[in-house]
Amino acid sequence: MPIAQEPILTISPGGASGRTVTAGGVWQVHALAQGKRMREISSKLDQLRGDASLHWDLSGIGSMDHIGAQVFWSAWGNKRPASLKLADGQDEFFKRLESTGPLELPRERRTHLGWIQTLGFGMLDFFAHLRGFVRLIGQVTLDLGRFARHPIRGPWREISANIFHAGFQALAITALVGFLIGVVLSYLSAQQLRTFGGDIYLVNLLGMSVIRELGPLLAAILVAGRSGSSITAQLGVMRVTEELDAMLVMGISHGFRLILPKVVALAISMPLLVIWTDCAALIGGMVSAKIELNLSARYFIQKLPDAVPLANYLIGLGKGAVFGVLIALVSCHFGLRIKPNTESLGRGTTTSVVTAITVVILADAVSAIVFNGVGY
């Protein structure tokens, strides 16, 4: 008689001694995983769980593996029933399950001073990052001096390539975000100024906020998310593929050929992106002012130089250069600390972007305090 190719479980009514559960077919993982068979069998076994008067007959099973044996073992409550009939070779599966016993995990030792330990490890990690960052700044300073002494041998191609990737390719996104921020800021400010009859001061409000604060900050955040993550991922992939080790073997300095070009490129491209973002935001504000307050573009352009002193333009450009250097240093720092595995690459890239944006906002807050009395 051919053996059924699927697990079969039948329950026959018994006499005074109790019912009999007969199993047949194939009780292996490939047969149990077909369709809804496992769900049907589990529902039947759940109905039989806890009934000690049952007689189990597994002698009709054609083939069984450890998965099939585990299904019966779980239904029996991790112990053999009183009445059990097995075929040849099946007893070995259940002996192994009996020998394993219950899984006991060691109790986790709890301490009331765990938060102190967490704080301590966090502080050690912070100072390790701070030390590495200071060393990176020193290395970049030395490489910059070498570059100044021998400019002909400098990494000009690397610098131009990074300017193209970090500056030119970011023009579209910075212009779009700057234009929309200018529209929103102008529209909301116009509603408040109209209430007090100060429509003409929209140029002052928009010019100061965009040129001094929002323009550099928006450009820096976008570059940190776009180019900063790219720099970290690039260095991380070079670590994973052992290209950094190959460069050291060849006598090529990481700092001079990888880090310095990125720092110089962002220091050059960020002020230009700040100007580009300022222009886009002011154009957006100009369009919104025309629609909302009927202020002409000619009036807006004529009023802007008088409303915003020259010092604010210089502060904005200086912020752009400082933000660019900070983004490049933070991105390179985390890129060089990535370990040669993909998990560290993803975690390091995420941490790099978050840290770069945080450092940019912190630097912006410090500059606001330092230049509090300048440009008014």
mmCIF file of C-alpha atoms in Angstrom:
data_model
loop_
_atom_site.group_PDB
_atom_site.id
_atom_site.type_symbol
_atom_site.label_atom_id
_atom_site.label_comp_id
_atom_site.label_asym_id
_atom_site.label_seq_id
_atom_site.Cartn_x
_atom_site.Cartn_y
_atom_site.Cartn_z
ATOM 1 C CA MET A 1 0.000 0.000 0.000
ATOM 2 C CA PRO A 2 1.558 3.341 -0.980
ATOM 3 C CA ILE A 3 2.449 5.727 1.803
ATOM 4 C CA ALA A 4 0.565 9.055 1.875
ATOM 5 C CA GLN A 5 2.760 12.039 1.106
ATOM 6 C CA GLU A 6 1.110 14.300 3.662
ATOM 7 C CA PRO A 7 0.730 14.128 7.447
ATOM 8 C CA ILE A 8 -2.453 12.393 8.563
ATOM 9 C CA LEU A 9 -3.968 12.554 12.044
ATOM 10 C CA THR A 10 -7.147 10.649 12.887
ATOM 11 C CA ILE A 11 -8.989 10.303 16.177
ATOM 12 C CA SER A 12 -11.005 7.153 16.655
ATOM 13 C CA PRO A 13 -13.484 6.716 19.507
ATOM 14 C CA GLY A 14 -12.394 4.080 21.929
ATOM 15 C CA GLY A 15 -14.105 2.077 24.551
ATOM 16 C CA ALA A 16 -13.784 2.422 28.228
ATOM 17 C CA SER A 17 -10.012 2.758 27.973
ATOM 18 C CA GLY A 18 -10.216 6.023 25.999
ATOM 19 C CA ARG A 19 -9.779 7.340 22.481
ATOM 20 C CA THR A 20 -6.952 6.473 20.103
ATOM 21 C CA VAL A 21 -5.002 9.005 18.071
ATOM 22 C CA THR A 22 -3.477 7.477 14.951
ATOM 23 C CA ALA A 23 -0.867 9.274 12.853
ATOM 24 C CA GLY A 24 0.232 8.369 9.347
ATOM 25 C CA GLY A 25 1.840 9.721 6.209
ATOM 26 C CA VAL A 26 4.955 11.852 6.120
ATOM 27 C CA TRP A 27 5.781 13.972 9.197
ATOM 28 C CA GLN A 28 8.707 15.946 7.835
ATOM 29 C CA VAL A 29 9.236 19.661 7.522
ATOM 30 C CA HIS A 30 8.574 19.820 3.771
ATOM 31 C CA ALA A 31 5.233 18.039 4.189
ATOM 32 C CA LEU A 32 4.166 20.041 7.229
ATOM 33 C CA ALA A 33 4.923 23.343 5.465
ATOM 34 C CA GLN A 34 2.585 22.663 2.535
ATOM 35 C CA GLY A 35 -0.478 24.920 2.476
ATOM 36 C CA LYS A 36 -2.471 25.018 5.709
ATOM 37 C CA ARG A 37 -1.569 21.541 6.907
ATOM 38 C CA MET A 38 0.434 22.716 9.905
ATOM 39 C CA ARG A 39 -2.404 24.980 11.019
ATOM 40 C CA GLU A 40 -4.964 22.173 10.727
ATOM 41 C CA ILE A 41 -2.781 19.700 12.598
ATOM 42 C CA SER A 42 -1.999 22.241 15.336
ATOM 43 C CA SER A 43 -5.699 22.942 15.853
ATOM 44 C CA LYS A 44 -6.421 19.211 16.227
ATOM 45 C CA LEU A 45 -3.536 18.719 18.656
ATOM 46 C CA ASP A 46 -4.612 21.723 20.725
ATOM 47 C CA GLN A 47 -7.975 20.034 21.290
ATOM 48 C CA LEU A 48 -6.208 16.915 22.565
ATOM 49 C CA ARG A 49 -3.747 18.728 24.821
ATOM 50 C CA GLY A 50 -3.938 17.695 28.484
ATOM 51 C CA ASP A 51 -5.974 14.508 27.923
ATOM 52 C CA ALA A 52 -3.983 11.755 29.690
ATOM 53 C CA SER A 53 -6.396 8.975 28.690
ATOM 54 C CA LEU A 54 -5.468 9.113 25.002
ATOM 55 C CA HIS A 55 -3.695 6.260 23.226
ATOM 56 C CA TRP A 56 -1.143 7.420 20.679
ATOM 57 C CA ASP A 57 -0.243 5.210 17.723
ATOM 58 C CA LEU A 58 2.609 6.563 15.550
ATOM 59 C CA SER A 59 3.532 3.261 13.964
ATOM 60 C CA GLY A 60 1.743 4.165 10.722
ATOM 61 C CA ILE A 61 4.029 7.124 10.008
ATOM 62 C CA GLY A 62 6.110 6.468 6.909
ATOM 63 C CA SER A 63 8.898 8.925 7.678
ATOM 64 C CA MET A 64 9.573 11.461 10.416
ATOM 65 C CA ASP A 65 12.203 14.057 11.219
ATOM 66 C CA HIS A 66 12.963 16.137 14.284
ATOM 67 C CA ILE A 67 10.398 18.785 13.312
ATOM 68 C CA GLY A 68 7.604 16.218 13.164
ATOM 69 C CA ALA A 69 8.702 14.723 16.465
ATOM 70 C CA GLN A 70 8.746 18.191 18.039
ATOM 71 C CA VAL A 71 5.113 18.735 16.990
ATOM 72 C CA PHE A 72 4.023 15.649 18.957
ATOM 73 C CA TRP A 73 6.372 16.487 21.850
ATOM 74 C CA SER A 74 4.829 19.936 22.278
ATOM 75 C CA ALA A 75 1.315 18.478 22.151
ATOM 76 C CA TRP A 76 2.252 15.980 24.878
ATOM 77 C CA GLY A 77 3.468 18.723 27.196
ATOM 78 C CA ASN A 78 7.183 17.824 26.787
ATOM 79 C CA LYS A 79 6.753 14.305 28.180
ATOM 80 C CA ARG A 80 5.745 10.929 26.801
ATOM 81 C CA PRO A 81 2.120 9.887 27.186
ATOM 82 C CA ALA A 82 1.236 6.828 29.221
ATOM 83 C CA SER A 83 0.119 4.840 26.154
ATOM 84 C CA LEU A 84 2.384 5.249 23.136
ATOM 85 C CA LYS A 85 3.109 2.978 20.200
ATOM 86 C CA LEU A 86 6.088 3.789 17.993
ATOM 87 C CA ALA A 87 7.607 2.360 14.843
ATOM 88 C CA ASP A 88 11.227 1.316 14.477
ATOM 89 C CA GLY A 89 13.612 4.299 14.592
ATOM 90 C CA GLN A 90 11.115 6.765 16.039
ATOM 91 C CA ASP A 91 12.168 6.244 19.615
ATOM 92 C CA GLU A 92 15.534 7.921 18.913
ATOM 93 C CA PHE A 93 13.867 11.278 18.153
ATOM 94 C CA PHE A 94 11.982 11.356 21.450
ATOM 95 C CA LYS A 95 15.013 10.231 23.453
ATOM 96 C CA ARG A 96 16.913 13.251 22.159
ATOM 97 C CA LEU A 97 14.015 15.533 23.058
ATOM 98 C CA GLU A 98 13.920 14.033 26.560
ATOM 99 C CA SER A 99 17.654 14.494 27.016
ATOM 100 C CA THR A 100 17.529 18.186 26.156
ATOM 101 C CA GLY A 101 15.260 19.037 29.055
ATOM 102 C CA PRO A 102 13.852 22.487 29.696
ATOM 103 C CA LEU A 103 15.859 25.481 28.516
ATOM 104 C CA GLU A 104 17.132 27.465 31.492
ATOM 105 C CA LEU A 105 18.665 30.853 30.852
ATOM 106 C CA PRO A 106 20.931 32.420 33.448
ATOM 107 C CA ARG A 107 19.237 35.124 35.452
ATOM 108 C CA GLU A 108 20.277 38.591 34.490
ATOM 109 C CA ARG A 109 22.103 40.312 37.261
ATOM 110 C CA ARG A 110 20.449 43.615 38.016
ATOM 111 C CA THR A 111 22.134 46.503 39.704
ATOM 112 C CA HIS A 112 20.771 49.795 40.909
ATOM 113 C CA LEU A 113 23.867 51.597 39.619
ATOM 114 C CA GLY A 114 23.398 50.574 35.984
ATOM 115 C CA TRP A 115 22.708 54.125 34.870
ATOM 116 C CA ILE A 116 26.090 55.194 36.275
ATOM 117 C CA GLN A 117 27.808 52.508 34.222
ATOM 118 C CA THR A 118 25.907 53.575 31.103
ATOM 119 C CA LEU A 119 26.846 57.201 31.722
ATOM 120 C CA GLY A 120 30.473 56.250 32.241
ATOM 121 C CA PHE A 121 30.703 54.286 29.003
ATOM 122 C CA GLY A 122 28.978 57.143 27.202
ATOM 123 C CA MET A 123 31.493 59.657 28.508
ATOM 124 C CA LEU A 124 34.413 57.418 27.550
ATOM 125 C CA ASP A 125 33.000 57.036 24.051
ATOM 126 C CA PHE A 126 32.508 60.803 23.786
ATOM 127 C CA PHE A 127 36.084 61.558 24.803
ATOM 128 C CA ALA A 128 37.373 58.894 22.397
ATOM 129 C CA HIS A 129 35.506 60.617 19.552
ATOM 130 C CA LEU A 130 36.737 64.020 20.746
ATOM 131 C CA ARG A 131 40.335 62.818 20.805
ATOM 132 C CA GLY A 132 40.040 61.349 17.326
ATOM 133 C CA PHE A 133 38.417 64.528 16.023
ATOM 134 C CA VAL A 134 41.214 66.704 17.453
ATOM 135 C CA ARG A 135 43.813 64.419 15.894
ATOM 136 C CA LEU A 136 42.005 64.679 12.576
ATOM 137 C CA ILE A 137 42.071 68.486 12.783
ATOM 138 C CA GLY A 138 45.807 68.371 13.490
ATOM 139 C CA GLN A 139 46.412 66.035 10.558
ATOM 140 C CA VAL A 140 44.419 68.279 8.216
ATOM 141 C CA THR A 141 46.418 71.301 9.438
ATOM 142 C CA LEU A 142 49.701 69.537 8.683
ATOM 143 C CA ASP A 143 48.443 68.442 5.254
ATOM 144 C CA LEU A 144 47.286 71.982 4.550
ATOM 145 C CA GLY A 145 50.779 73.274 5.343
ATOM 146 C CA ARG A 146 52.281 70.666 3.027
ATOM 147 C CA PHE A 147 49.834 71.719 0.331
ATOM 148 C CA ALA A 148 50.779 75.383 0.787
ATOM 149 C CA ARG A 149 54.523 74.590 0.509
ATOM 150 C CA HIS A 150 54.140 72.461 -2.627
ATOM 151 C CA PRO A 151 50.929 73.545 -4.378
ATOM 152 C CA ILE A 152 51.942 71.983 -7.695
ATOM 153 C CA ARG A 153 51.890 68.511 -6.092
ATOM 154 C CA GLY A 154 48.568 69.141 -4.415
ATOM 155 C CA PRO A 155 45.424 67.045 -4.966
ATOM 156 C CA TRP A 156 43.846 69.464 -7.444
ATOM 157 C CA ARG A 157 41.836 66.814 -9.263
ATOM 158 C CA GLU A 158 40.378 65.491 -6.026
ATOM 159 C CA ILE A 159 39.460 69.022 -4.936
ATOM 160 C CA SER A 160 37.730 69.836 -8.225
ATOM 161 C CA ALA A 161 35.879 66.517 -8.197
ATOM 162 C CA ASN A 162 34.604 67.135 -4.656
ATOM 163 C CA ILE A 163 33.556 70.682 -5.550
ATOM 164 C CA PHE A 164 31.552 69.258 -8.435
ATOM 165 C CA HIS A 165 29.870 66.564 -6.323
ATOM 166 C CA ALA A 166 29.288 68.608 -3.164
ATOM 167 C CA GLY A 167 28.634 71.987 -4.792
ATOM 168 C CA PHE A 168 27.422 71.857 -8.357
ATOM 169 C CA GLN A 169 25.226 68.780 -7.949
ATOM 170 C CA ALA A 170 23.568 70.324 -4.875
ATOM 171 C CA LEU A 171 22.388 73.447 -6.703
ATOM 172 C CA ALA A 172 18.981 72.025 -7.621
ATOM 173 C CA ILE A 173 17.923 70.853 -4.157
ATOM 174 C CA THR A 174 19.227 73.952 -2.371
ATOM 175 C CA ALA A 175 17.461 76.264 -4.836
ATOM 176 C CA LEU A 176 14.172 74.384 -4.464
ATOM 177 C CA VAL A 177 14.261 74.334 -0.660
ATOM 178 C CA GLY A 178 15.439 77.936 -0.477
ATOM 179 C CA PHE A 179 12.667 79.147 -2.797
ATOM 180 C CA LEU A 180 9.965 77.336 -0.817
ATOM 181 C CA ILE A 181 11.287 78.580 2.534
ATOM 182 C CA GLY A 182 11.311 82.124 1.150
ATOM 183 C CA VAL A 183 7.697 81.780 0.013
ATOM 184 C CA VAL A 184 6.541 80.397 3.354
ATOM 185 C CA LEU A 185 8.453 82.944 5.437
ATOM 186 C CA SER A 186 7.260 85.870 3.317
ATOM 187 C CA TYR A 187 3.652 84.704 3.317
ATOM 188 C CA LEU A 188 3.464 84.201 7.092
ATOM 189 C CA SER A 189 5.333 87.442 7.847
ATOM 190 C CA ALA A 190 3.090 89.422 5.499
ATOM 191 C CA GLN A 191 -0.007 88.298 7.376
ATOM 192 C CA GLN A 192 1.380 89.593 10.666
ATOM 193 C CA LEU A 193 2.833 92.826 9.265
ATOM 194 C CA ARG A 194 -0.432 93.725 7.549
ATOM 195 C CA THR A 195 -2.155 93.694 10.938
ATOM 196 C CA PHE A 196 0.154 96.453 12.235
ATOM 197 C CA GLY A 197 0.487 98.327 8.952
ATOM 198 C CA GLY A 198 4.154 97.452 8.560
ATOM 199 C CA ASP A 199 4.047 96.035 5.054
ATOM 200 C CA ILE A 200 7.196 97.853 3.944
ATOM 201 C CA TYR A 201 9.251 96.155 6.658
ATOM 202 C CA LEU A 202 8.818 92.763 5.013
ATOM 203 C CA VAL A 203 12.048 93.377 3.102
ATOM 204 C CA ASN A 204 13.944 94.001 6.341
ATOM 205 C CA LEU A 205 12.541 90.920 8.036
ATOM 206 C CA LEU A 206 13.054 88.620 5.079
ATOM 207 C CA GLY A 207 16.506 89.951 4.175
ATOM 208 C CA MET A 208 17.951 89.711 7.678
ATOM 209 C CA SER A 209 16.529 86.282 8.450
ATOM 210 C CA VAL A 210 17.518 84.718 5.141
ATOM 211 C CA ILE A 211 20.943 86.262 4.566
ATOM 212 C CA ARG A 212 22.177 86.086 8.143
ATOM 213 C CA GLU A 213 20.632 82.851 9.453
ATOM 214 C CA LEU A 214 18.359 80.743 7.264
ATOM 215 C CA GLY A 215 20.457 80.741 4.089
ATOM 216 C CA PRO A 216 23.681 79.357 5.640
ATOM 217 C CA LEU A 217 21.769 77.011 7.936
ATOM 218 C CA LEU A 218 19.576 75.548 5.187
ATOM 219 C CA ALA A 219 22.522 75.035 2.851
ATOM 220 C CA ALA A 220 24.558 73.397 5.618
ATOM 221 C CA ILE A 221 21.778 71.001 6.655
ATOM 222 C CA LEU A 222 21.161 69.954 3.062
ATOM 223 C CA VAL A 223 24.866 69.463 2.377
ATOM 224 C CA ALA A 224 25.293 67.526 5.636
ATOM 225 C CA GLY A 225 22.486 65.164 4.680
ATOM 226 C CA ARG A 226 23.537 64.838 1.051
ATOM 227 C CA SER A 227 27.302 65.222 0.790
ATOM 228 C CA GLY A 228 28.178 64.361 4.402
ATOM 229 C CA SER A 229 26.553 60.956 4.166
ATOM 230 C CA SER A 230 28.240 60.394 0.805
ATOM 231 C CA ILE A 231 31.678 61.167 2.251
ATOM 232 C CA THR A 232 31.168 58.820 5.210
ATOM 233 C CA ALA A 233 29.821 56.034 3.011
ATOM 234 C CA GLN A 234 32.702 56.446 0.550
ATOM 235 C CA LEU A 235 35.348 56.129 3.256
ATOM 236 C CA GLY A 236 33.425 53.296 4.890
ATOM 237 C CA VAL A 237 33.238 51.309 1.663
ATOM 238 C CA MET A 238 36.960 51.869 1.167
ATOM 239 C CA ARG A 239 37.474 50.430 4.654
ATOM 240 C CA VAL A 240 35.274 47.421 3.892
ATOM 241 C CA THR A 241 37.029 46.726 0.585
ATOM 242 C CA GLU A 242 40.459 47.322 2.218
ATOM 243 C CA GLU A 243 41.306 50.154 -0.176
ATOM 244 C CA LEU A 244 42.507 52.288 2.742
ATOM 245 C CA ASP A 245 44.967 49.582 3.760
ATOM 246 C CA ALA A 246 46.135 49.305 0.160
ATOM 247 C CA MET A 247 46.782 53.067 0.069
ATOM 248 C CA LEU A 248 48.948 52.824 3.183
ATOM 249 C CA VAL A 249 50.931 49.963 1.665
ATOM 250 C CA MET A 250 51.501 52.092 -1.455
ATOM 251 C CA GLY A 251 52.678 55.022 0.691
ATOM 252 C CA ILE A 252 49.667 57.250 -0.088
ATOM 253 C CA SER A 253 48.477 59.403 2.812
ATOM 254 C CA HIS A 254 44.799 59.202 3.677
ATOM 255 C CA GLY A 255 44.745 62.752 4.929
ATOM 256 C CA PHE A 256 46.432 64.342 1.922
ATOM 257 C CA ARG A 257 44.538 62.461 -0.790
ATOM 258 C CA LEU A 258 41.143 61.821 0.823
ATOM 259 C CA ILE A 259 40.418 64.167 3.728
ATOM 260 C CA LEU A 260 42.136 67.411 2.701
ATOM 261 C CA PRO A 261 40.424 67.616 -0.728
ATOM 262 C CA LYS A 262 37.005 67.184 0.889
ATOM 263 C CA VAL A 263 37.678 69.838 3.523
ATOM 264 C CA VAL A 264 39.001 72.356 0.975
ATOM 265 C CA ALA A 265 36.192 71.593 -1.489
ATOM 266 C CA LEU A 266 33.421 72.140 1.070
ATOM 267 C CA ALA A 267 35.143 75.275 2.385
ATOM 268 C CA ILE A 268 35.033 76.664 -1.173
ATOM 269 C CA SER A 269 31.640 75.394 -2.319
ATOM 270 C CA MET A 270 29.614 76.115 0.833
ATOM 271 C CA PRO A 271 29.845 79.959 0.640
ATOM 272 C CA LEU A 272 28.811 79.736 -3.013
ATOM 273 C CA LEU A 273 25.887 77.532 -2.071
ATOM 274 C CA VAL A 274 24.940 80.016 0.634
ATOM 275 C CA ILE A 275 24.771 82.807 -1.966
ATOM 276 C CA TRP A 276 22.745 80.557 -4.255
ATOM 277 C CA THR A 277 20.330 79.599 -1.464
ATOM 278 C CA ASP A 278 19.966 83.232 -0.360
ATOM 279 C CA CYS A 279 19.082 84.284 -3.888
ATOM 280 C CA ALA A 280 16.517 81.508 -4.279
ATOM 281 C CA ALA A 281 14.922 82.302 -0.893
ATOM 282 C CA LEU A 282 14.782 86.026 -1.651
ATOM 283 C CA ILE A 283 13.224 85.372 -5.047
ATOM 284 C CA GLY A 284 10.603 83.180 -3.391
ATOM 285 C CA GLY A 285 9.942 85.893 -0.801
ATOM 286 C CA MET A 286 9.743 88.497 -3.564
ATOM 287 C CA VAL A 287 7.139 86.472 -5.444
ATOM 288 C CA SER A 288 5.092 85.919 -2.303
ATOM 289 C CA ALA A 289 5.339 89.627 -1.358
ATOM 290 C CA LYS A 290 4.044 90.589 -4.795
ATOM 291 C CA ILE A 291 1.066 88.288 -4.469
ATOM 292 C CA GLU A 292 0.262 88.946 -0.811
ATOM 293 C CA LEU A 293 1.216 92.628 -0.292
ATOM 294 C CA ASN A 294 1.499 93.837 -3.896
ATOM 295 C CA LEU A 295 5.114 94.903 -3.318
ATOM 296 C CA SER A 296 6.872 95.318 -6.665
ATOM 297 C CA ALA A 297 10.101 93.511 -7.432
ATOM 298 C CA ARG A 298 11.803 96.872 -8.132
ATOM 299 C CA TYR A 299 10.951 98.150 -4.650
ATOM 300 C CA PHE A 300 12.153 94.873 -3.126
ATOM 301 C CA ILE A 301 15.531 95.012 -4.906
ATOM 302 C CA GLN A 302 16.069 98.728 -4.164
ATOM 303 C CA LYS A 303 15.177 98.364 -0.486
ATOM 304 C CA LEU A 304 17.227 95.213 0.193
ATOM 305 C CA PRO A 305 20.759 96.799 0.318
ATOM 306 C CA ASP A 306 19.595 99.438 2.797
ATOM 307 C CA ALA A 307 17.666 96.911 4.907
ATOM 308 C CA VAL A 308 20.560 94.467 5.252
ATOM 309 C CA PRO A 309 24.006 95.912 6.115
ATOM 310 C CA LEU A 310 27.081 94.490 4.424
ATOM 311 C CA ALA A 311 28.290 92.841 7.632
ATOM 312 C CA ASN A 312 25.391 90.381 7.458
ATOM 313 C CA TYR A 313 26.472 89.181 4.008
ATOM 314 C CA LEU A 314 29.993 88.631 5.311
ATOM 315 C CA ILE A 315 28.720 86.809 8.396
ATOM 316 C CA GLY A 316 26.617 84.546 6.197
ATOM 317 C CA LEU A 317 29.551 83.722 3.924
ATOM 318 C CA GLY A 318 31.815 83.106 6.902
ATOM 319 C CA LYS A 319 29.234 80.766 8.402
ATOM 320 C CA GLY A 320 29.065 78.877 5.129
ATOM 321 C CA ALA A 321 32.829 78.298 5.063
ATOM 322 C CA VAL A 322 32.922 77.221 8.728
ATOM 323 C CA PHE A 323 29.923 74.924 8.295
ATOM 324 C CA GLY A 324 31.515 73.325 5.243
ATOM 325 C CA VAL A 325 34.753 72.585 7.098
ATOM 326 C CA LEU A 326 32.848 71.145 10.086
ATOM 327 C CA ILE A 327 30.681 68.914 7.877
ATOM 328 C CA ALA A 328 33.733 67.573 6.035
ATOM 329 C CA LEU A 329 35.667 66.908 9.256
ATOM 330 C CA VAL A 330 32.763 65.171 11.002
ATOM 331 C CA SER A 331 31.972 63.055 7.941
ATOM 332 C CA CYS A 332 35.607 62.017 7.475
ATOM 333 C CA HIS A 333 35.976 61.296 11.196
ATOM 334 C CA PHE A 334 33.099 58.821 11.245
ATOM 335 C CA GLY A 335 34.073 57.421 7.846
ATOM 336 C CA LEU A 336 37.549 56.492 9.081
ATOM 337 C CA ARG A 337 36.151 54.877 12.256
ATOM 338 C CA ILE A 338 33.895 52.465 10.350
ATOM 339 C CA LYS A 339 34.795 48.819 10.833
ATOM 340 C CA PRO A 340 35.046 46.423 7.872
ATOM 341 C CA ASN A 341 31.435 45.200 7.996
ATOM 342 C CA THR A 342 28.162 46.404 6.523
ATOM 343 C CA GLU A 343 26.425 46.914 9.874
ATOM 344 C CA SER A 344 29.076 49.375 11.005
ATOM 345 C CA LEU A 345 28.829 51.129 7.634
ATOM 346 C CA GLY A 346 25.112 51.820 7.991
ATOM 347 C CA ARG A 347 25.345 52.827 11.651
ATOM 348 C CA GLY A 348 28.352 55.076 11.019
ATOM 349 C CA THR A 349 26.672 56.862 8.105
ATOM 350 C CA THR A 350 23.553 57.572 10.164
ATOM 351 C CA THR A 351 25.576 58.797 13.131
ATOM 352 C CA SER A 352 27.670 60.987 10.852
ATOM 353 C CA VAL A 353 24.670 62.809 9.398
ATOM 354 C CA VAL A 354 23.036 63.352 12.794
ATOM 355 C CA THR A 355 26.283 64.566 14.356
ATOM 356 C CA ALA A 356 27.095 66.879 11.437
ATOM 357 C CA ILE A 357 23.668 68.548 11.611
ATOM 358 C CA THR A 358 23.966 68.888 15.400
ATOM 359 C CA VAL A 359 27.438 70.417 15.128
ATOM 360 C CA VAL A 360 26.220 72.864 12.467
ATOM 361 C CA ILE A 361 23.313 74.028 14.632
ATOM 362 C CA LEU A 362 25.633 74.328 17.644
ATOM 363 C CA ALA A 363 28.112 76.387 15.622
ATOM 364 C CA ASP A 364 25.269 78.592 14.393
ATOM 365 C CA ALA A 365 24.138 79.214 17.970
ATOM 366 C CA VAL A 366 27.696 80.105 19.028
ATOM 367 C CA SER A 367 28.070 82.503 16.096
ATOM 368 C CA ALA A 368 24.760 84.161 16.979
ATOM 369 C CA ILE A 369 26.110 84.872 20.475
ATOM 370 C CA VAL A 370 29.556 85.985 19.290
ATOM 371 C CA PHE A 371 28.243 88.336 16.572
ATOM 372 C CA ASN A 372 25.314 89.558 18.625
ATOM 373 C CA GLY A 373 26.146 93.242 18.180
ATOM 374 C CA VAL A 374 27.398 93.102 14.573
ATOM 375 C CA GLY A 375 25.378 93.959 11.488
ATOM 376 C CA TYR A 376 22.501 96.001 12.974
#
